[in-house]
Short mmCIF file of C-alpha atoms and ligand atoms in Angstrom, two decimals:
data_model
loop_
_atom_site.label_atom_id
_atom_site.label_comp_id
_atom_site.label_asym_id
_atom_site.label_seq_id
_atom_site.Cartn_x
_atom_site.Cartn_y
_atom_site.Cartn_z
CA MET A 1 31.27 -14.21 19.71
CA THR A 2 30.50 -10.52 20.18
CA LYS A 3 27.03 -9.36 21.11
CA THR A 4 26.55 -7.93 17.61
CA ASP A 5 27.48 -11.25 15.98
CA ARG A 6 24.98 -13.01 18.20
CA ASP A 7 22.28 -10.45 17.37
CA THR A 8 22.92 -10.77 13.67
CA ARG A 9 22.71 -14.56 13.93
CA ASN A 10 19.36 -14.29 15.79
CA TYR A 11 17.95 -11.95 13.22
CA SER A 12 19.16 -14.12 10.40
CA VAL A 13 17.06 -16.95 11.89
CA LEU A 14 14.14 -14.51 12.18
CA GLY A 15 14.58 -13.42 8.54
CA HIS A 16 14.32 -17.03 7.35
CA GLU A 17 11.33 -17.68 9.58
CA ILE A 18 9.53 -14.64 8.14
CA MET A 19 10.21 -15.85 4.58
CA THR A 20 8.95 -19.36 5.39
CA ARG A 21 5.76 -17.96 6.91
CA ILE A 22 5.19 -15.73 3.88
CA GLU A 23 5.29 -18.93 1.76
CA THR A 24 2.87 -20.69 4.13
CA LEU A 25 0.46 -17.76 4.05
CA ALA A 26 0.64 -17.73 0.24
CA SER A 27 -0.94 -21.19 0.20
CA HIS A 28 -4.20 -19.46 1.16
CA THR A 29 -5.15 -18.45 -2.37
CA GLU A 30 -8.38 -18.48 -4.38
CA GLN A 31 -6.63 -19.82 -7.44
CA GLU A 32 -4.12 -22.65 -7.29
CA GLY A 33 -0.80 -21.54 -8.82
CA GLU A 34 -1.37 -17.83 -8.34
CA MET A 35 -1.57 -15.39 -5.43
CA THR A 36 -5.14 -14.12 -5.24
CA ARG A 37 -6.76 -13.45 -1.88
CA THR A 38 -9.65 -11.02 -1.85
CA TYR A 39 -11.86 -9.84 0.97
CA MET A 40 -13.99 -12.44 2.80
CA THR A 41 -13.32 -15.36 0.46
CA ALA A 42 -12.45 -18.78 1.92
CA ALA A 43 -8.77 -18.15 1.17
CA HIS A 44 -8.96 -14.82 2.99
CA ARG A 45 -10.64 -16.37 6.04
CA GLY A 46 -8.04 -19.14 6.06
CA ALA A 47 -5.23 -16.58 6.03
CA ALA A 48 -6.90 -14.67 8.89
CA SER A 49 -7.02 -17.73 11.13
CA GLN A 50 -3.44 -18.69 10.26
CA ILE A 51 -2.27 -15.18 11.23
CA ALA A 52 -4.33 -15.30 14.44
CA SER A 53 -2.67 -18.55 15.49
CA TRP A 54 0.83 -17.16 14.83
CA MET A 55 -0.07 -14.08 16.88
CA SER A 56 -1.25 -16.14 19.78
CA GLU A 57 1.85 -18.42 19.62
CA ALA A 58 3.92 -15.23 19.83
CA GLY A 59 2.32 -14.36 23.16
CA MET A 60 -0.30 -11.89 21.95
CA ALA A 61 -3.96 -11.62 22.89
CA VAL A 62 -5.84 -11.87 19.58
CA ARG A 63 -9.13 -10.29 18.59
CA GLU A 64 -11.00 -9.79 15.32
CA ASP A 65 -12.95 -6.58 14.81
CA ALA A 66 -16.21 -6.18 12.89
CA VAL A 67 -14.59 -5.52 9.50
CA GLY A 68 -12.29 -8.55 9.83
CA ASN A 69 -9.00 -6.99 10.96
CA VAL A 70 -7.01 -9.48 13.04
CA ILE A 71 -5.33 -7.66 15.91
CA GLY A 72 -2.65 -9.10 18.20
CA ARG A 73 -1.87 -7.21 21.40
CA TYR A 74 1.40 -7.65 23.28
CA GLU A 75 0.61 -6.10 26.63
CA GLY A 76 2.86 -3.42 28.08
CA THR A 77 3.86 -2.88 31.70
CA ASP A 78 1.49 0.08 31.71
CA PRO A 79 -1.66 -1.26 30.02
CA GLY A 80 -3.28 2.17 30.10
CA SER A 81 -0.60 3.72 27.92
CA ALA A 82 -1.24 4.57 24.25
CA ILE A 83 -0.33 1.70 21.93
CA LEU A 84 2.50 1.42 19.45
CA MET A 85 0.66 0.11 16.39
CA THR A 86 2.21 -1.70 13.45
CA GLY A 87 0.85 -3.90 10.69
CA SER A 88 -0.12 -4.16 7.05
CA HIS A 89 -2.74 -5.88 4.88
CA PHE A 90 -3.27 -9.54 4.00
CA ASP A 91 -5.53 -9.22 0.94
CA THR A 92 -3.91 -9.18 -2.50
CA VAL A 93 -4.62 -8.05 -6.04
CA ARG A 94 -5.45 -10.79 -8.58
CA ASP A 95 -2.37 -12.83 -9.47
CA GLY A 96 -0.22 -10.55 -7.31
CA GLY A 97 2.81 -11.12 -5.10
CA LYS A 98 3.21 -12.79 -1.70
CA TYR A 99 5.20 -10.05 0.04
CA ASP A 100 3.01 -6.99 -0.56
CA GLY A 101 1.28 -6.71 2.82
CA PRO A 102 2.20 -9.94 4.66
CA LEU A 103 5.79 -8.79 5.30
CA GLY A 104 4.47 -5.97 7.51
CA ILE A 105 2.38 -8.45 9.54
CA LEU A 106 4.72 -11.44 9.85
CA LEU A 107 7.85 -9.41 10.59
CA PRO A 108 6.47 -7.76 13.74
CA ILE A 109 4.92 -11.07 14.86
CA ALA A 110 8.39 -12.65 14.63
CA CYS A 111 9.90 -9.80 16.66
CA VAL A 112 7.18 -10.01 19.33
CA ALA A 113 7.70 -13.78 19.58
CA GLU A 114 11.39 -13.11 20.23
CA TRP A 115 10.63 -10.53 22.95
CA ASN A 116 8.14 -12.93 24.46
CA ARG A 117 10.78 -15.70 24.57
CA GLN A 118 13.12 -13.30 26.35
CA GLY A 119 10.36 -12.18 28.74
CA LYS A 120 10.85 -8.62 27.56
CA ARG A 121 8.01 -6.11 27.99
CA PHE A 122 7.80 -2.43 27.09
CA PRO A 123 6.00 0.33 28.98
CA PHE A 124 3.51 0.59 26.09
CA PRO A 125 1.39 -2.17 24.53
CA ILE A 126 2.22 -3.19 20.96
CA GLU A 127 -0.65 -4.00 18.61
CA VAL A 128 0.06 -5.82 15.36
CA VAL A 129 -2.83 -5.25 12.96
CA ALA A 130 -3.39 -7.60 10.03
CA PHE A 131 -5.57 -5.25 7.96
CA CYS A 132 -8.23 -7.30 6.21
CA GLU A 133 -8.53 -5.27 3.02
CA GLU A 134 -6.40 -2.66 1.30
CA GLU A 135 -6.42 -3.34 -2.45
CA GLY A 136 -10.14 -2.85 -3.15
CA VAL A 137 -10.35 -5.77 -5.60
CA ARG A 138 -13.52 -7.70 -4.77
CA PHE A 139 -15.89 -4.84 -3.93
CA LYS A 140 -14.13 -1.95 -5.72
CA ALA A 141 -13.59 -0.20 -2.39
CA PRO A 142 -10.04 -0.06 -1.00
CA LEU A 143 -8.58 0.38 2.50
CA LEU A 144 -11.57 -1.12 4.33
CA GLY A 145 -9.54 -2.35 7.31
CA SER A 146 -7.68 0.86 8.06
CA ARG A 147 -10.79 2.96 7.43
CA ALA A 148 -12.71 0.98 10.04
CA ILE A 149 -9.96 1.63 12.60
CA ALA A 150 -9.62 5.31 11.67
CA GLY A 151 -13.40 5.77 11.91
CA SER A 152 -13.70 6.76 8.24
CA PHE A 153 -15.42 3.63 6.89
CA ASP A 154 -18.08 4.69 4.37
CA LYS A 155 -21.03 2.39 5.11
CA SER A 156 -22.55 2.90 1.66
CA VAL A 157 -19.89 0.50 0.31
CA LEU A 158 -21.61 -2.32 2.22
CA GLU A 159 -24.05 -2.42 -0.71
CA ASN A 160 -21.26 -2.79 -3.31
CA VAL A 161 -21.50 -6.10 -5.16
CA ASP A 162 -18.79 -8.46 -6.38
CA ASP A 163 -18.74 -10.10 -9.85
CA GLN A 164 -21.24 -12.71 -8.62
CA GLY A 165 -23.73 -10.13 -7.32
CA VAL A 166 -22.92 -10.78 -3.64
CA THR A 167 -23.00 -7.61 -1.54
CA MET A 168 -20.18 -6.78 0.84
CA ARG A 169 -22.67 -6.92 3.69
CA GLU A 170 -23.73 -10.47 2.73
CA ALA A 171 -20.10 -11.59 2.38
CA MET A 172 -19.29 -10.25 5.85
CA ILE A 173 -22.32 -11.88 7.46
CA SER A 174 -21.67 -15.26 5.86
CA ALA A 175 -18.09 -15.07 7.17
CA GLY A 176 -19.51 -14.58 10.67
CA LEU A 177 -18.91 -10.83 11.02
CA ASP A 178 -21.47 -8.30 12.17
CA PRO A 179 -21.47 -5.17 9.98
CA THR A 180 -23.74 -3.37 12.48
CA GLN A 181 -20.76 -3.35 14.88
CA LEU A 182 -18.42 -1.47 12.49
CA ASP A 183 -18.38 1.69 14.60
CA ALA A 184 -16.94 -0.28 17.50
CA ALA A 185 -13.81 -1.02 15.44
CA ALA A 186 -12.86 2.66 15.40
CA MET A 187 -10.07 3.99 17.57
CA SER A 188 -9.63 7.61 18.61
CA LYS A 189 -6.86 10.16 18.52
CA GLY A 190 -4.69 9.49 21.55
CA ASP A 191 -5.27 5.71 21.54
CA ILE A 192 -2.28 5.17 19.24
CA ALA A 193 1.07 6.75 20.20
CA ALA A 194 2.49 5.98 16.74
CA TYR A 195 1.90 3.73 13.74
CA LEU A 196 4.80 2.15 11.88
CA GLU A 197 4.23 0.04 8.76
CA VAL A 198 6.92 -2.16 7.25
CA HIS A 199 6.28 -2.76 3.54
CA ILE A 200 8.16 -3.77 0.42
CA GLU A 201 9.05 -0.76 -1.69
CA GLN A 202 7.14 -2.03 -4.78
CA GLY A 203 9.60 -0.16 -6.96
CA PRO A 204 13.25 -0.29 -8.05
CA VAL A 205 14.83 2.67 -6.20
CA LEU A 206 16.44 0.82 -3.25
CA LEU A 207 17.47 -2.08 -5.50
CA GLU A 208 19.19 0.22 -7.98
CA GLU A 209 21.02 2.04 -5.17
CA ASN A 210 22.01 -1.23 -3.51
CA ARG A 211 20.28 -0.42 -0.20
CA GLY A 212 18.23 -2.80 1.91
CA LEU A 213 15.95 -0.24 3.56
CA GLY A 214 14.46 3.20 3.09
CA VAL A 215 12.50 5.64 5.25
CA VAL A 216 9.30 6.90 3.67
CA THR A 217 8.83 10.68 3.70
CA ALA A 218 5.23 10.82 2.49
CA ILE A 219 2.63 8.76 0.71
CA SER A 220 2.16 10.44 -2.63
CA GLY A 221 -1.03 12.25 -3.43
CA SER A 222 -2.74 11.42 -6.70
CA SER A 223 -5.12 12.86 -9.26
CA ARG A 224 -6.97 10.47 -11.56
CA PHE A 225 -9.10 11.26 -14.59
CA MET A 226 -11.04 9.59 -17.37
CA LEU A 227 -10.70 11.43 -20.65
CA GLU A 228 -13.23 10.80 -23.38
CA LEU A 229 -12.35 11.94 -26.90
CA GLN A 230 -14.89 12.33 -29.67
CA GLY A 231 -13.70 12.84 -33.25
CA VAL A 232 -15.03 11.68 -36.60
CA ALA A 233 -14.92 8.04 -37.68
CA GLY A 234 -13.92 7.63 -41.31
CA HIS A 235 -12.54 5.30 -43.97
CA ALA A 236 -8.90 4.42 -43.30
CA GLY A 237 -8.18 4.47 -47.02
CA THR A 238 -9.97 7.51 -48.36
CA VAL A 239 -9.67 10.36 -45.83
CA PRO A 240 -6.41 12.34 -46.31
CA MET A 241 -4.28 12.80 -43.21
CA ALA A 242 -4.91 16.55 -42.97
CA SER A 243 -8.70 16.03 -42.94
CA ARG A 244 -8.87 13.62 -40.03
CA ASN A 245 -10.22 14.06 -36.51
CA ASP A 246 -8.51 10.96 -35.16
CA THR A 247 -9.06 10.34 -31.44
CA VAL A 248 -6.26 7.78 -31.05
CA MET A 249 -3.66 10.13 -32.50
CA ALA A 250 -4.93 12.88 -30.19
CA GLY A 251 -4.81 10.50 -27.21
CA ALA A 252 -1.31 9.36 -28.16
CA GLU A 253 -0.10 12.96 -28.34
CA ILE A 254 -1.65 13.64 -24.91
CA ALA A 255 -0.01 10.51 -23.45
CA LEU A 256 3.41 11.50 -24.82
CA TYR A 257 3.00 14.98 -23.34
CA ILE A 258 2.19 13.42 -19.93
CA GLU A 259 5.39 11.38 -20.17
CA LYS A 260 7.47 14.43 -21.09
CA ARG A 261 5.94 16.64 -18.37
CA CYS A 262 6.37 14.01 -15.64
CA ASN A 263 10.01 13.53 -16.61
CA GLU A 264 10.63 17.10 -15.52
CA SER A 265 10.37 16.56 -11.72
CA PRO A 266 11.85 13.73 -9.65
CA GLY A 267 9.07 11.96 -7.74
CA LEU A 268 6.39 13.02 -10.25
CA VAL A 269 4.86 10.13 -12.21
CA GLY A 270 2.12 9.94 -14.83
CA THR A 271 0.39 6.87 -16.26
CA VAL A 272 -2.16 6.16 -18.96
CA GLY A 273 -3.19 2.67 -17.84
CA GLN A 274 -6.32 2.31 -19.93
CA PHE A 275 -6.72 3.36 -23.55
CA ASN A 276 -9.85 2.02 -25.20
CA VAL A 277 -11.20 2.47 -28.70
CA PRO A 278 -14.86 1.44 -28.42
CA ASN A 279 -16.01 -0.41 -31.56
CA GLY A 280 -12.61 0.19 -33.16
CA ALA A 281 -11.69 -1.61 -36.37
CA GLY A 282 -8.44 -1.90 -38.28
CA ASN A 283 -9.77 -0.08 -41.34
CA VAL A 284 -11.64 2.72 -39.59
CA ILE A 285 -10.25 6.04 -38.36
CA PRO A 286 -11.14 5.99 -34.66
CA GLY A 287 -13.92 8.44 -33.87
CA HIS A 288 -14.07 7.66 -30.18
CA ALA A 289 -11.45 6.89 -27.53
CA VAL A 290 -11.40 6.73 -23.76
CA MET A 291 -8.26 6.92 -21.64
CA SER A 292 -7.35 7.03 -17.97
CA ILE A 293 -4.80 9.46 -16.56
CA ASP A 294 -3.08 8.96 -13.18
CA ILE A 295 -0.71 11.63 -11.84
CA ARG A 296 1.14 11.24 -8.51
CA ALA A 297 3.81 13.07 -6.53
CA GLY A 298 5.09 13.19 -2.96
CA GLU A 299 4.52 16.95 -2.95
CA ASP A 300 1.04 18.26 -3.70
CA SER A 301 2.24 21.50 -5.33
CA ILE A 302 4.31 19.53 -7.87
CA ARG A 303 1.33 17.30 -8.70
CA ARG A 304 -1.11 20.20 -8.99
CA SER A 305 1.11 22.17 -11.31
CA ALA A 306 1.61 19.10 -13.54
CA VAL A 307 -2.17 18.54 -13.63
CA ASP A 308 -2.72 22.19 -14.66
CA ASP A 309 -0.18 21.88 -17.48
CA ILE A 310 -1.64 18.58 -18.68
CA GLN A 311 -5.17 20.03 -18.74
CA ALA A 312 -3.96 23.02 -20.77
CA GLU A 313 -2.17 20.73 -23.21
CA ILE A 314 -5.28 18.52 -23.61
CA ASP A 315 -7.26 21.67 -24.50
CA SER A 316 -4.74 22.78 -27.06
CA ILE A 317 -4.25 19.33 -28.66
CA CYS A 318 -8.02 18.78 -28.93
CA THR A 319 -8.63 22.23 -30.40
CA ARG A 320 -5.88 21.81 -33.01
CA ARG A 321 -7.14 18.34 -33.99
CA GLY A 322 -10.86 19.18 -33.96
CA ILE A 323 -11.64 16.71 -31.18
CA ARG A 324 -14.39 17.18 -28.58
CA LYS A 325 -13.45 16.05 -25.12
CA SER A 326 -14.78 15.50 -21.66
CA LEU A 327 -12.36 15.19 -18.77
CA GLU A 328 -13.80 13.71 -15.59
CA LYS A 329 -11.86 13.68 -12.32
CA THR A 330 -12.42 10.24 -10.78
CA TYR A 331 -10.20 10.50 -7.70
CA GLU A 332 -8.08 12.99 -5.85
CA ALA A 333 -6.08 12.52 -2.67
CA ALA A 334 -3.58 14.84 -1.05
CA SER A 335 -0.21 13.43 -0.07
CA VAL A 336 0.12 12.26 3.53
CA ALA A 337 3.35 13.13 5.32
CA CYS A 338 5.13 10.70 7.61
CA ALA A 339 5.84 12.17 11.07
CA SER A 340 9.29 13.71 11.02
CA TRP A 341 10.20 12.57 14.56
CA LEU A 342 9.41 8.98 13.60
CA GLN A 343 11.46 9.28 10.39
CA GLN A 344 14.30 10.55 12.55
CA SER A 345 14.01 7.60 14.98
CA LEU A 346 13.95 5.12 12.09
CA GLU A 347 17.09 6.68 10.65
CA GLU A 348 18.84 6.39 14.00
CA SER A 349 17.85 2.71 14.18
CA MET A 350 19.18 2.19 10.65
CA GLU A 351 22.47 3.88 11.47
CA ARG A 352 22.91 1.66 14.54
CA HIS A 353 22.71 -1.33 12.19
CA GLY A 354 25.06 -0.15 9.49
CA CYS A 355 22.48 1.25 7.06
CA THR A 356 22.92 4.67 5.56
CA PRO A 357 19.57 6.43 5.83
CA ARG A 358 17.78 6.99 2.54
CA ARG A 359 14.50 8.89 2.41
CA LEU A 360 12.01 8.39 -0.40
CA PRO A 361 8.32 9.01 -1.04
CA SER A 362 5.87 6.15 -1.53
CA GLY A 363 4.20 6.29 -4.93
CA ALA A 364 1.72 3.60 -3.84
CA GLY A 365 -1.09 4.09 -1.34
CA HIS A 366 -0.94 2.22 1.99
CA ASP A 367 -3.03 1.67 5.13
CA GLY A 368 -0.71 4.12 6.89
CA MET A 369 -2.18 7.07 4.97
CA ILE A 370 -5.57 6.32 6.57
CA ILE A 371 -4.23 5.66 10.07
CA ALA A 372 -2.39 9.01 9.80
CA ASP A 373 -5.79 10.66 10.43
CA ILE A 374 -5.66 9.49 14.04
CA ALA A 375 -1.97 8.86 14.80
CA PRO A 376 1.56 9.93 13.87
CA MET A 377 2.58 7.59 11.05
CA ALA A 378 5.83 6.26 9.59
CA MET A 379 6.83 3.60 7.08
CA LEU A 380 9.94 1.50 6.60
CA PHE A 381 10.49 0.30 3.03
CA VAL A 382 12.29 -2.95 2.25
CA ARG A 383 14.08 -3.55 -1.04
CA CYS A 384 12.33 -5.65 -3.70
CA GLY A 385 14.31 -7.98 -5.96
CA ASN A 386 13.62 -8.73 -9.61
CA GLY A 387 13.74 -5.14 -10.88
CA GLY A 388 11.43 -3.94 -8.09
CA ILE A 389 8.38 -5.51 -9.72
CA SER A 390 5.20 -5.76 -7.58
CA HIS A 391 1.47 -6.55 -8.03
CA ASN A 392 2.91 -9.37 -10.09
CA PRO A 393 3.80 -13.03 -9.37
CA GLY A 394 7.45 -12.09 -10.00
CA GLU A 395 7.50 -9.94 -6.83
CA THR A 396 10.33 -10.99 -4.52
CA MET A 397 12.66 -9.98 -1.69
CA SER A 398 15.52 -11.62 0.24
CA ALA A 399 15.74 -13.28 3.67
CA GLU A 400 18.78 -11.05 4.39
CA ASP A 401 16.64 -7.95 3.92
CA ALA A 402 13.88 -9.46 6.07
CA ALA A 403 16.52 -9.99 8.79
CA LEU A 404 17.86 -6.46 8.46
CA ALA A 405 14.36 -4.97 8.52
CA SER A 406 13.46 -6.93 11.66
CA GLN A 407 16.65 -5.77 13.33
CA VAL A 408 15.84 -2.13 12.54
CA PHE A 409 12.17 -2.58 13.48
CA ALA A 410 13.13 -4.15 16.82
CA ASP A 411 15.65 -1.39 17.50
CA PHE A 412 12.99 1.23 16.75
CA VAL A 413 10.55 -0.39 19.19
CA GLU A 414 13.18 -0.91 21.90
CA ASN A 415 14.09 2.78 21.73
CA PHE A 416 10.57 4.09 21.25
CA SER A 417 9.30 6.73 23.56
CA ALA A 418 5.67 7.62 23.15
CA THR A 419 6.20 11.33 23.35
CA GLU A 420 7.28 13.43 20.45
CA PRO A 421 10.58 15.21 21.27
CA VAL A 422 10.22 18.99 21.54
ZN1 ZN B 501 0.51 -3.29 0.00
#
């Protein structure tokens, strides 16, 4: 048996172990039969302690910070050196998938366990962070775990309430956390030599190109709006077509323009995810409609120019159709670039394991975009099965890809040098 055969066999065992643990973690759910695990619920606390015990079995010192991040530290030979941080989140959307988040926690734990078995240490400490909250479901505030570590946690969200009227602060206290200690969770620039997050792609690109892995170039920026259209309600039978001020037809024309405009640039995407007709009825011309608009791109200039064009088109469609409108920007975030030296190292690791490098932007937000405020950041994407579907119970991936990703992750760590090449 050659060394490479032996390595592949080891990683194949690791790949299966990661998949089994993802299933075990999925049993911590709020709703039997679906994958729902939101911040500070019993299911969420159960998952946290399960992860903590796997970390400690793998030879890591485990701590929980004030926001509820579970952090495993695999000490280096030079404990004073900046850490190599990796991790992902263990909360989910409602009725979501099992792999979104947990892969990026359980994969590094499996690799650390392997190094620990071999008695292998690196000059730098490795910290695996199980971020407590990324999706923003229960308290309508996302990325709580990474914000606490990056020192950008907005404490006003502690007063946000869930559907039962429980504040975030109360939920944290009843779970045994101390929100007054949040500042102590923050790390500083220089503490983290680099951050690498392994995550499923949550899209179909790698699947369609028959590749197991991809290197993320940037986390796309996004612009989100709510558009309110005011026309004139009228009788569906009596008002001639030319005399109508129909808000749904105006909204539909706007939505089709967004689709056409976003088809013009690769990496640019536009979505109308909500389209409501308040008090609508089948026999009434809609006088009022409200729609959401979400525009994203890996490059900010591409996104901004699309937003400008869409705004101009909304003006012209509304003027032509006699519709009053108000367009409110609800969110804007610039894209966050992955560090080019880390992308380069990941590509070298991929090449050493028979993968042709493929770079792609991430259309979804991730904890990495927050950690990038205090550390160089990179992401390794892993192919999704089932058409690339995610945030859906149909989300899936293969044990072979888990094995390949752990091989590339381990290679990256084993060759990591904390200083950026000049
Ligand atoms: Zn995720």
